[in-house]
Coordinates of C-alpha atoms in Angstrom, one line a residue:
Chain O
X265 CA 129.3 85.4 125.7
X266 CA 130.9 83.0 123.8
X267 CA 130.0 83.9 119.6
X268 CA 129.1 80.3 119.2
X269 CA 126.4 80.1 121.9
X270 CA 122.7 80.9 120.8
X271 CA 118.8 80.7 122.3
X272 CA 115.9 79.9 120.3
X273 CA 112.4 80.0 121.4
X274 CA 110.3 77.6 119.6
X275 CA 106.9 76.1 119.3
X276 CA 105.9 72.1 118.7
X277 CA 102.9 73.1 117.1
X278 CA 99.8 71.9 119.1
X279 CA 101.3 68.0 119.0
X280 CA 100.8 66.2 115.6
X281 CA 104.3 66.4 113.8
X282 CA 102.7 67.1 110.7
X283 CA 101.9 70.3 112.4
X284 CA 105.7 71.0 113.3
X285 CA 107.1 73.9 111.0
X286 CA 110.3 72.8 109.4
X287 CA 111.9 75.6 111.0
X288 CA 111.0 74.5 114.4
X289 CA 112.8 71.0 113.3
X290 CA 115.8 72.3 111.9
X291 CA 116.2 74.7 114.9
X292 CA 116.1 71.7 117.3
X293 CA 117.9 69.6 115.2
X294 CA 120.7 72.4 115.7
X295 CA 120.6 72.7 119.5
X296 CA 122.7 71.4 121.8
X297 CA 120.3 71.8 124.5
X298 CA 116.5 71.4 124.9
X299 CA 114.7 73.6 128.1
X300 CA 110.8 73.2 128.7
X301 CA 108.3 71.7 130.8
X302 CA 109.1 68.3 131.3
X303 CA 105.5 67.2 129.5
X304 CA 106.6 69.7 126.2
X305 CA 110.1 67.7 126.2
X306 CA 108.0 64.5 126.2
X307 CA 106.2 65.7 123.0
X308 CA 109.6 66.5 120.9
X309 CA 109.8 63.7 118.2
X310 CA 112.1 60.5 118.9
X311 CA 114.2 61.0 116.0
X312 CA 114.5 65.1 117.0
X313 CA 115.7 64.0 120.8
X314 CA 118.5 62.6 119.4
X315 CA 121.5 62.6 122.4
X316 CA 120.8 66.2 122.7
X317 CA 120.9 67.2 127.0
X318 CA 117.5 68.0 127.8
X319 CA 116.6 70.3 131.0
X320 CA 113.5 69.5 131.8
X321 CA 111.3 71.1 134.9
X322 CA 107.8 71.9 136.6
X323 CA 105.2 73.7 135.6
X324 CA 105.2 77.8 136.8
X325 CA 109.3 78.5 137.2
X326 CA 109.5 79.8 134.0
X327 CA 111.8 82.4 134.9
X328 CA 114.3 79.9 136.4
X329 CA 113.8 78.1 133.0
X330 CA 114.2 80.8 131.0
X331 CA 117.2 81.8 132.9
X332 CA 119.2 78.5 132.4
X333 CA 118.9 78.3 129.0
X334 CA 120.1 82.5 129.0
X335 CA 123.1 80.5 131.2
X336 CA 123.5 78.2 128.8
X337 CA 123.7 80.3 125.7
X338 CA 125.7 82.9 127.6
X339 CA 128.1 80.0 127.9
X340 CA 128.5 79.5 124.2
X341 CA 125.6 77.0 123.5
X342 CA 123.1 76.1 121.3
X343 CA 119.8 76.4 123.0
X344 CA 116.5 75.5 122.2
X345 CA 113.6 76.5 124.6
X346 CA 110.5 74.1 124.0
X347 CA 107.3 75.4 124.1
X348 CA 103.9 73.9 122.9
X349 CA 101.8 75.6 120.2
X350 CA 103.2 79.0 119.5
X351 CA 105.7 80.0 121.9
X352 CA 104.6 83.4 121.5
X353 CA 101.1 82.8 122.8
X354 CA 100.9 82.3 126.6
X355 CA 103.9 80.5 126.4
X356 CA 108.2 80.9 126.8
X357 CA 108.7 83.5 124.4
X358 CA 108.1 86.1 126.8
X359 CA 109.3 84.8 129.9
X360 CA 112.6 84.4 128.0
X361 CA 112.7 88.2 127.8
X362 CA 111.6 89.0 131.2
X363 CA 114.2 87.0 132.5
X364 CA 116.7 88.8 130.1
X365 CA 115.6 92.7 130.9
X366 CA 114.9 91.5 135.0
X367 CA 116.6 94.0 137.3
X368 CA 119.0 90.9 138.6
X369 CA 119.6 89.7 135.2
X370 CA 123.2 88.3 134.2
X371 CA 124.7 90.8 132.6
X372 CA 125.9 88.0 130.1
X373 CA 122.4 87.3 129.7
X374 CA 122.1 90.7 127.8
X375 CA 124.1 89.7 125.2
X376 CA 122.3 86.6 124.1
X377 CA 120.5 86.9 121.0
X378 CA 116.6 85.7 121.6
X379 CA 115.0 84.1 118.4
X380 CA 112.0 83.3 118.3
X381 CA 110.3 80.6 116.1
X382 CA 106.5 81.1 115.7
X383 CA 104.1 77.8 115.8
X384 CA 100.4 76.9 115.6
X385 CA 98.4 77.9 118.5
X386 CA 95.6 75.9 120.2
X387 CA 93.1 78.1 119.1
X388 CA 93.8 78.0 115.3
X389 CA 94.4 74.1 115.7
X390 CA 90.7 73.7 117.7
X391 CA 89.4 76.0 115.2
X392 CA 90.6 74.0 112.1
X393 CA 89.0 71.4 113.3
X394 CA 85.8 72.7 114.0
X395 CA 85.7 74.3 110.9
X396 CA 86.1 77.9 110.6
X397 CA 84.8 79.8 113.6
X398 CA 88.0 82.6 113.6
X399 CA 87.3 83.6 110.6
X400 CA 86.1 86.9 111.6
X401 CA 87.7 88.9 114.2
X402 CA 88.3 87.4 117.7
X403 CA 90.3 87.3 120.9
X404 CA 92.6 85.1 122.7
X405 CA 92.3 85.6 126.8
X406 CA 94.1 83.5 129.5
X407 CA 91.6 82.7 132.1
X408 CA 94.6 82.1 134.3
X409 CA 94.6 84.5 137.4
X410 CA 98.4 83.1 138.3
X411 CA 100.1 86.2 136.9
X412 CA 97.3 88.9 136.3
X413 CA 94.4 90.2 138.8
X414 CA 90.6 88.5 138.1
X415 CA 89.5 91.9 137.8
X416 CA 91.3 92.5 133.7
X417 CA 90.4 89.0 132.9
X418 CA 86.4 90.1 133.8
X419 CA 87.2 93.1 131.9
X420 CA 88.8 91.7 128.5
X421 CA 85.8 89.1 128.4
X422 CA 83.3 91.4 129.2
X423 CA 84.9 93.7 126.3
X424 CA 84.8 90.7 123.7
X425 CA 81.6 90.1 124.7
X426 CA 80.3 94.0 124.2
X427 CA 82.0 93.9 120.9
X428 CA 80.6 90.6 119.8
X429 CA 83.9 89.1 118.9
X430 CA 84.3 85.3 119.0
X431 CA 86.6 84.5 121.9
X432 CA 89.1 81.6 122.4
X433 CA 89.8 81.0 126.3
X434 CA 93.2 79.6 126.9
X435 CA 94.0 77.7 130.7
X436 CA 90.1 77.8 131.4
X437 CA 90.6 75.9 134.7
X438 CA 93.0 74.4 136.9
X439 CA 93.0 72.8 140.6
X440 CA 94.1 76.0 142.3
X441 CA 91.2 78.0 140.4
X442 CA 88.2 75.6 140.0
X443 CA 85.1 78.3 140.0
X444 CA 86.6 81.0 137.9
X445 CA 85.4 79.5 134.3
X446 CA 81.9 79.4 136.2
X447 CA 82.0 82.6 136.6
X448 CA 83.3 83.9 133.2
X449 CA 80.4 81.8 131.6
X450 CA 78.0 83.9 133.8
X451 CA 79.6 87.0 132.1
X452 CA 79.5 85.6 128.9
X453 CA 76.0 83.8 128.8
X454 CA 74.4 87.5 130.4
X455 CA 75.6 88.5 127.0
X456 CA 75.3 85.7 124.5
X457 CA 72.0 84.0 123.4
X458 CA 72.0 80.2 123.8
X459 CA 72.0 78.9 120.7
X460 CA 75.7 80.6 120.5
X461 CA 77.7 77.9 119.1
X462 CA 80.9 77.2 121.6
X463 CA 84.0 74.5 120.6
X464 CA 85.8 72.6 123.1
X465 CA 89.1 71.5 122.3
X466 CA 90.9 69.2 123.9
X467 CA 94.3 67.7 123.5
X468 CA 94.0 68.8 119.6
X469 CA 96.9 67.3 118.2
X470 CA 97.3 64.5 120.0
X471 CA 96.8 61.1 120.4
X472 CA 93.9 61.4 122.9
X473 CA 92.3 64.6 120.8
X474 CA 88.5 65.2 121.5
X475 CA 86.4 68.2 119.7
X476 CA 82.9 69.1 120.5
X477 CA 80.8 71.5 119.4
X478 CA 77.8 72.2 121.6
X479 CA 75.2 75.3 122.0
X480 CA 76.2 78.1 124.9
X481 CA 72.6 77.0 126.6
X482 CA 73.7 73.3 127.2
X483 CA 77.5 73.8 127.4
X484 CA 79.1 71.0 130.0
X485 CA 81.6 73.2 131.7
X486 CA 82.6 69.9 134.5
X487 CA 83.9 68.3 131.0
X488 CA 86.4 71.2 130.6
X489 CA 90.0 71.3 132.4
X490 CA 93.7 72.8 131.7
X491 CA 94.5 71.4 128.2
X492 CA 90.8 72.3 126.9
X493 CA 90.8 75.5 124.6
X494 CA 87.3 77.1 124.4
X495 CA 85.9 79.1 121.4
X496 CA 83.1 80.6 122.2
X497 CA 81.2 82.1 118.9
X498 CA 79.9 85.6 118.4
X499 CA 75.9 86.6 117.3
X500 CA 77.0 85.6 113.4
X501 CA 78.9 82.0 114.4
X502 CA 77.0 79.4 112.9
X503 CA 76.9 75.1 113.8
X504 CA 76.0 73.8 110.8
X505 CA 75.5 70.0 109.7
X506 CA 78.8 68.9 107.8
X507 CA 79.1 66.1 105.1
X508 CA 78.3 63.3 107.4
X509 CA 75.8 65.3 109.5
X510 CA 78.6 66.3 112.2
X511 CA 78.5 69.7 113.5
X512 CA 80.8 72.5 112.2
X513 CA 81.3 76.0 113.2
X514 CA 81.9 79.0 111.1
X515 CA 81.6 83.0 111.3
X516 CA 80.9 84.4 108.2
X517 CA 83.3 86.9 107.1
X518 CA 80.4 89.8 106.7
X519 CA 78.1 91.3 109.4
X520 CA 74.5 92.8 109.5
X521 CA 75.0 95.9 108.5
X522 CA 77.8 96.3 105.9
Chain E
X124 CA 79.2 63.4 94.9
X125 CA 82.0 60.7 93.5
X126 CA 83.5 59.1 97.0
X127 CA 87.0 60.0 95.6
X128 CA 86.4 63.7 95.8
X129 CA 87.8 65.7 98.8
X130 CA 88.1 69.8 99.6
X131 CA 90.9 71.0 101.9
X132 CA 91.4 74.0 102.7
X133 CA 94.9 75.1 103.4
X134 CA 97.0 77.9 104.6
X135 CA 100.8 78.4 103.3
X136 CA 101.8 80.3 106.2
X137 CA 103.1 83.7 105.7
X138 CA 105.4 82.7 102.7
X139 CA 108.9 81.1 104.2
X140 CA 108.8 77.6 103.3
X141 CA 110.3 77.1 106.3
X142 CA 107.0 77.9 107.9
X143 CA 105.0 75.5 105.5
X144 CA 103.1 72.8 107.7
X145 CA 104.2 69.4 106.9
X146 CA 100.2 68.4 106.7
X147 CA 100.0 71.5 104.2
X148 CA 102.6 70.1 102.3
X149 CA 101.2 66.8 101.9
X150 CA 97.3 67.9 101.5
X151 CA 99.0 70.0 98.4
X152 CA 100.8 66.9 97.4
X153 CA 97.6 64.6 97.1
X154 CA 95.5 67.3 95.6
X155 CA 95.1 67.4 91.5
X156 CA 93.9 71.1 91.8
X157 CA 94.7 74.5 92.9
X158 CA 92.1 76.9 93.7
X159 CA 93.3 80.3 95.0
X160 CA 93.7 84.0 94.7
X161 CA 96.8 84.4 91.7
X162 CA 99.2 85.5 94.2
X163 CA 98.4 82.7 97.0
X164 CA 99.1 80.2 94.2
X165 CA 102.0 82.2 93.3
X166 CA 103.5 81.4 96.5
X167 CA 102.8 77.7 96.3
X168 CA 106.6 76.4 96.3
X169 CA 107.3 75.6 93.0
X170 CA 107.9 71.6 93.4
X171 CA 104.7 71.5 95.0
X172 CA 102.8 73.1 92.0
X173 CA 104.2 70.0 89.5
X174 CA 101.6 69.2 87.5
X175 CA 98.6 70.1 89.5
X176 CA 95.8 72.1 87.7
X177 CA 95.8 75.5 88.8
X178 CA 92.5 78.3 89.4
X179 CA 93.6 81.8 89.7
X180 CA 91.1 84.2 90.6
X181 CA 90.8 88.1 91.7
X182 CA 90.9 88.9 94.8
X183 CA 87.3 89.8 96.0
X184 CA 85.7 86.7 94.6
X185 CA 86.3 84.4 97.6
X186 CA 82.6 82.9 96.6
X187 CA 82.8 81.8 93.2
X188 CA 86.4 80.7 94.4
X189 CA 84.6 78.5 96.7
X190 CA 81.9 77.5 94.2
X191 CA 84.4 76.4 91.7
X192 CA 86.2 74.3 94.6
X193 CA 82.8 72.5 96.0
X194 CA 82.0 71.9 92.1
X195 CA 85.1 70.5 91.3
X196 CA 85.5 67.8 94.8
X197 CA 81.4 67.6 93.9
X198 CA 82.4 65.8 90.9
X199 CA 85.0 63.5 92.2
X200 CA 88.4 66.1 92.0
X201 CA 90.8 66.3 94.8
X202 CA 91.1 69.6 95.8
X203 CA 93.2 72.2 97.9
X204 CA 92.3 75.6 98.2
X205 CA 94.5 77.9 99.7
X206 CA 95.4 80.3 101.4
X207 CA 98.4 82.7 103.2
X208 CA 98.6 82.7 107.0
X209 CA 95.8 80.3 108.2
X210 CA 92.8 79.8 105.8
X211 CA 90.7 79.4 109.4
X212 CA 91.7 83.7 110.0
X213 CA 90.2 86.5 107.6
X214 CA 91.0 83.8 104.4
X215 CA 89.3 81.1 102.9
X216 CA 87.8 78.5 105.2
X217 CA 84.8 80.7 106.4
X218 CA 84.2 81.8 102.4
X219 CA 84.2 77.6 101.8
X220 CA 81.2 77.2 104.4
X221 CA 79.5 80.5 103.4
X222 CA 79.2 79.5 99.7
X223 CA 78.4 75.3 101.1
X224 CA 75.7 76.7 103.1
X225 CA 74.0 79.7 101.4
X226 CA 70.7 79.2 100.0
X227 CA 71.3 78.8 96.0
X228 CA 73.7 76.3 97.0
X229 CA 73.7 73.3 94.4
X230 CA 72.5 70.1 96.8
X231 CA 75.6 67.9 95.3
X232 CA 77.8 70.7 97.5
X233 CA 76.3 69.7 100.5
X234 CA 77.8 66.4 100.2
X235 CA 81.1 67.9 100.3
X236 CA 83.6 67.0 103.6
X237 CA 85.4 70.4 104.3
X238 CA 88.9 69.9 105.9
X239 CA 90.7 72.7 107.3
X240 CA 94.5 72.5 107.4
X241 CA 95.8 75.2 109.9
X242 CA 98.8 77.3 109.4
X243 CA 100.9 80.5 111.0
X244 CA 99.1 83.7 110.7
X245 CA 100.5 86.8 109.9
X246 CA 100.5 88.3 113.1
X247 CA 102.0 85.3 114.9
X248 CA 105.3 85.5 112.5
X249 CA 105.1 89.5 112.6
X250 CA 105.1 88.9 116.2
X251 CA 108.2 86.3 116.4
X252 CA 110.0 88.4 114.4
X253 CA 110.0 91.8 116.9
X254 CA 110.2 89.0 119.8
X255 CA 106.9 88.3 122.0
X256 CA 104.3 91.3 121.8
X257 CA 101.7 88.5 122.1
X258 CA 102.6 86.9 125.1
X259 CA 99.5 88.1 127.0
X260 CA 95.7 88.6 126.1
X261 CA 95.3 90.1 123.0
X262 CA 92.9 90.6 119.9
X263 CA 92.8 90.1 116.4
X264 CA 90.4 92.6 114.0
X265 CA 90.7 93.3 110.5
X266 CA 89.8 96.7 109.6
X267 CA 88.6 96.2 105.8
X268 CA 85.3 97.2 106.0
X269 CA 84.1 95.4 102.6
X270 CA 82.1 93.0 104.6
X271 CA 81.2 94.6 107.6
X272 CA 80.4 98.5 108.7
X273 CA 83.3 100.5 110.1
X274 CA 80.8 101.0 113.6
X275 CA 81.9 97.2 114.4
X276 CA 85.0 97.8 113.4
X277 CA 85.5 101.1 115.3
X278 CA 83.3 99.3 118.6
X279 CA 86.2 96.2 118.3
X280 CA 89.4 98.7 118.5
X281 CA 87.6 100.8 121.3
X282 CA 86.7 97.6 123.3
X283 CA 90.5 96.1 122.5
X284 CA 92.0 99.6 124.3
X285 CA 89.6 100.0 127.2
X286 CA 90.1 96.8 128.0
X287 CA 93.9 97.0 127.8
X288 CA 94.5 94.2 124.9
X289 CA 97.3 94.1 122.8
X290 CA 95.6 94.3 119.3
X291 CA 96.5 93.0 115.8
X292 CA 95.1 94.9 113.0
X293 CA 94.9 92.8 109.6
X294 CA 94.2 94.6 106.1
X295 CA 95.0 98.1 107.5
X296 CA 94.6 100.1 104.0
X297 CA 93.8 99.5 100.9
X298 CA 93.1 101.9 97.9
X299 CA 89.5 102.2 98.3
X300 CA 89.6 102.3 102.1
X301 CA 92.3 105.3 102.6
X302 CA 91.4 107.3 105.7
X303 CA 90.1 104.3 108.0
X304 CA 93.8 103.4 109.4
X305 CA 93.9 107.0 110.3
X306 CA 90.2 107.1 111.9
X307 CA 91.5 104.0 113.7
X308 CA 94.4 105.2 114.9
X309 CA 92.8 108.4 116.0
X310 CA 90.6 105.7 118.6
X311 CA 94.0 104.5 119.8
X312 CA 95.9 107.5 120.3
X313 CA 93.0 108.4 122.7
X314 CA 93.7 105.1 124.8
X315 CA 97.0 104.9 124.9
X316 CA 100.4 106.5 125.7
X317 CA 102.7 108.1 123.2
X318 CA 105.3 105.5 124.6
X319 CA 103.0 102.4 123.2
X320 CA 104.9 100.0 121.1
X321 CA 104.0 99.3 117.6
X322 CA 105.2 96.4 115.5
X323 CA 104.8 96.7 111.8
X324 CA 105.4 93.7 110.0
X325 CA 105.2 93.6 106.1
X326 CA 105.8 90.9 104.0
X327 CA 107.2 88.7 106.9
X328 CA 108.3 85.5 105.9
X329 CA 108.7 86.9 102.1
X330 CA 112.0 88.2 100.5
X331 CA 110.9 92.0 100.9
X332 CA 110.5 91.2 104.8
X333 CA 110.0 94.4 106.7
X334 CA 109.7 94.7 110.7
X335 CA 109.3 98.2 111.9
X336 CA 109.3 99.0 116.0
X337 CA 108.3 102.3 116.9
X338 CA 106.5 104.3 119.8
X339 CA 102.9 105.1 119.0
X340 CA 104.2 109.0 119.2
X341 CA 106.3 108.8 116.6
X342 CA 104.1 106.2 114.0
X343 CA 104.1 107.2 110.1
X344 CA 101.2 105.7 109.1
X345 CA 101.9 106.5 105.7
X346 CA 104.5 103.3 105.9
X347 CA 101.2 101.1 106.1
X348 CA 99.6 98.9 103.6
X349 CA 97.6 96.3 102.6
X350 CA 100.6 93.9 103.1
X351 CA 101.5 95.1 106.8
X352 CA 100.5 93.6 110.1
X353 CA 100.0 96.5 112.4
X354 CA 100.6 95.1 116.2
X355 CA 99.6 97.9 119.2
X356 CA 101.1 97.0 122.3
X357 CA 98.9 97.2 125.5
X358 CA 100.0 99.3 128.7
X359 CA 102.6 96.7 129.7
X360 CA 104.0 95.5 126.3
X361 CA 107.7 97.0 126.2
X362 CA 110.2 97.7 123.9
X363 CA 113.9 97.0 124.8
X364 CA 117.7 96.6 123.3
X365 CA 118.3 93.4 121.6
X366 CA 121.5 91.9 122.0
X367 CA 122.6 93.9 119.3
X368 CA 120.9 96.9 120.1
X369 CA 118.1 96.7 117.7
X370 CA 114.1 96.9 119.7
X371 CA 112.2 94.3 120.5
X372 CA 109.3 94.0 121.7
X373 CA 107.3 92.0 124.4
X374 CA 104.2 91.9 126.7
X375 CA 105.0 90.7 129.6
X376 CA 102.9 87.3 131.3
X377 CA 102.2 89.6 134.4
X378 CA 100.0 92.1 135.0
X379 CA 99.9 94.8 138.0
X380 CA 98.0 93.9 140.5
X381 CA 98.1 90.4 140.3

C-alpha cells in the first residue's frame, strides 16, 4: 500500500451540522474520496462536498462498499467512509473490518489503517430531545432480522425487558419485515405497564424532524417506519409536563431500593 | 420566571475538542454561567470559559447543582450546565428534571424550558478508538451503586450475558465501592469464554488517553478505575491485527444463524 493512502470511518452525526464533530469535518475535509449510501452522501454539508469523488451506492452491499474504499486506500488514497450518526453503532465501522479480516480479503487490504471517528447516535439525539430518558442504564437493539436470526432479537428484548432497562430500538421496521415490531411490542407490553412512557423519533436532526412522546398503552406503531428510533422507558421513566406543558421524558438516576 | 432566562444542559464529549459539538459550543457561547462538577468545568476549553461566571461543585451533589441552575435561569440568567460524554447518559440532564420535578421544588422552577444538548459518550469514543466493538446490539449499565442496589445492577449484567449483548460498564470502581467490579466480573466470567474481548478505555479523548485490549482470561482488573470505560465483547465480537499489528476489536453486524 501506498504510505500516502488512508481509510477513515466517520459519522455525520444524526443530520444537523451543528451536531457534526469537528473531527468528522476536518477528516472529510482531508479525503480524497467519500463512500456511503447514496442518501448519507446527500447529507454531507455543501461546502464539505467540495470536488471531492464521491462513490455513492444502495442500501445492504456494505461489504462491496467497504471493500472499495479498502481498494482505494490500498491504492494510496485518502478515504472517507460516510456513515450517519455514529459509525460505530449499526453502521460502517464494522463492516469496514469484516471486509478487511474476510477469508477473500485483498491482502493489500490488510495493511490499510482503519480509523474510526465516533459520532452522535439516533438514540442519544431522540433522547436529547425528549429530555432525558437514558439517563439510567439502557440498551440499544437492531430490530433488523437482515443479518441476525429473530430468535436473539426476541431474546435481547425479552432480556431488557426482565431487567427493566429502558431500550432504544434501532431499524424498527422496513418493507421486507412489516410484522416483526408488532410482535416485539407484544413482548414488550406482556412486560411493561401502560403508562410506560415510549419516544418516537423520527428524522431527528433533520429538516423534517418529528418527536412524540406517548404512553406504551396507546402507542401508534402504523406511525413508525425505518428512520424512526424508539425508546421505550423502563418502570422508573417518567412523562412529565415541560415549561410549556409539552411532554418530556426522564429516568431518574436512582431506583426503589437503593 | 424573567422570559430571558434559559437552562441547557450540555455535554463536552469525552474531552478532545475535536469532539466538542458545534451546538455545544455555541449553547456555551450564549450562556453567562457555568454550572458543573470542578473538573467538567475544568475541561471547558479555555476560550469558551471568557468571562462567563463559573459554579463548581463536588461531585455527589448533582441536586443542589441542579437547584442552583433552575434558580439562576428562574431569575432571568442564561445558563449551561454541563457535563462530560452526553449529559442525557449517567450525567446531568436526568438530575435537572429530578430536582425540576421533586416535590419541595420552588414553583418559579417549573417555569423553567430544559434543553438537552447531546454529545459523544464515553463508551462510543472508547469504542472508536479499539475500532467497532459496538457494531451490534449492545448495553450500557453503570455499576455505582450510590443510587441504586447492586441486585439491579447484578440482574442488568446477568441479563446483558444471557442474552449475548456486548456490554458497556460505566463508573466501574470507585473508593467506596472496591469489590463490586470484581463481583461483576465474577457474573461474566460465568457467561463467557476466556477468549472474550475487553476494551478498556481510560481517559479517551484526554492527554493521559489509555486503550487497553485484552482477552477476558487474562483481564487485571486492578488497571480499572473510576475513569475507565470497561467494554465486554459478546460471543462474536473479535479481536484482530491492525495494520500495524496492534488489536482491535469488532462485533461483527452478523450473527449465526441468521
Amino acid at each position: 500500500m501506498s504510505a500516502d493512502g488512508w481509510l477513515a470511518v466517520v459519522g455525520l452525526g444524526p443530520g444537523d451540522p451543528r451536531w457534526l464533530l469537528p473531527e468528522a469535518r476536518s477528516t472529510i475535509e482531508a479525503a480524497g474520496h467519500l463512500v456511503g449510501y447514496h442518501t448519507y452522501l446527500d447529507m454531507v454539508p455543501a461546502d464539505l462536498v467540495g470536488d471531492r469523488q464521491l462513490h455513492g451506492s444502495d442500501n445492504r452491499v456494505e461489504l462491496a462498499r467497504a471493500g472499495l474504499a479498502l481498494d482505494l486506500a490500498a491504492a494510496g488514497e485518502r478515504v472517507a467512509v460516510i456513515s450517519s450518526g455514529d459509525p460505530g453503532v449499526f453502521a460502517m465501522a464494522a463492516a469496514v473490518f469484516e471486509a478487511q479480516q474476510a477469508p477473500d480479503a485483498a491482502p493489500a487490504w490488510r495493511e490499510v489503517d482503519i480509523v474510526v471517528v465516533p459520532g452522535v447516535t439516533a438514540a442519544l439525539a431522540a433522547a436529547a430531545r425528549a429530555g432525558a430518558p437514558l439517563g439510567h442504564d439502557f440498551c440499544l437493539v437492531s430490530l433488523s432480522d437482515n443479518l441476525k436470526p429473530w430468535s436473539i432479537i426476541e431474546r435481547r428484548v425479552r432480556a431488557a425487558m426482565e431487567a427493566d432497562l429502558v431500550l432504544a430500538l434501532y431499524n424498527p421496521v422496513s418493507r421486507h419485515r412489516p410484522t416483526q415490531l408488532a410482535t416485539a411490542f407484544d413482548l414488550i407490553r406482556a412486560h411493561r405497564p401502560p403508562g410506560t412512557p415510549v419516544v418516537l423519533g423520527r428524522d431527528v436532526g433533520r429538516p423534517d424532524e418529528q418527536v412524540r412522546v406517548v404512553e406504551l398503552g396507546e402507542l401508534d406503531l402504523s406511525v413508525c417506519d425505518m428512520r424512526t428510533v424508539i425508546i421505550v422507558g423502563s418502570t422508573t421513566t417518567q412523562i412529565v409536563p415541560g415549561a410549556a406543558g409539552e411532554p418530556r421524558v426522564f429516568t431518574p438516576r436512582s431506583y426503589p431500593g437503593a
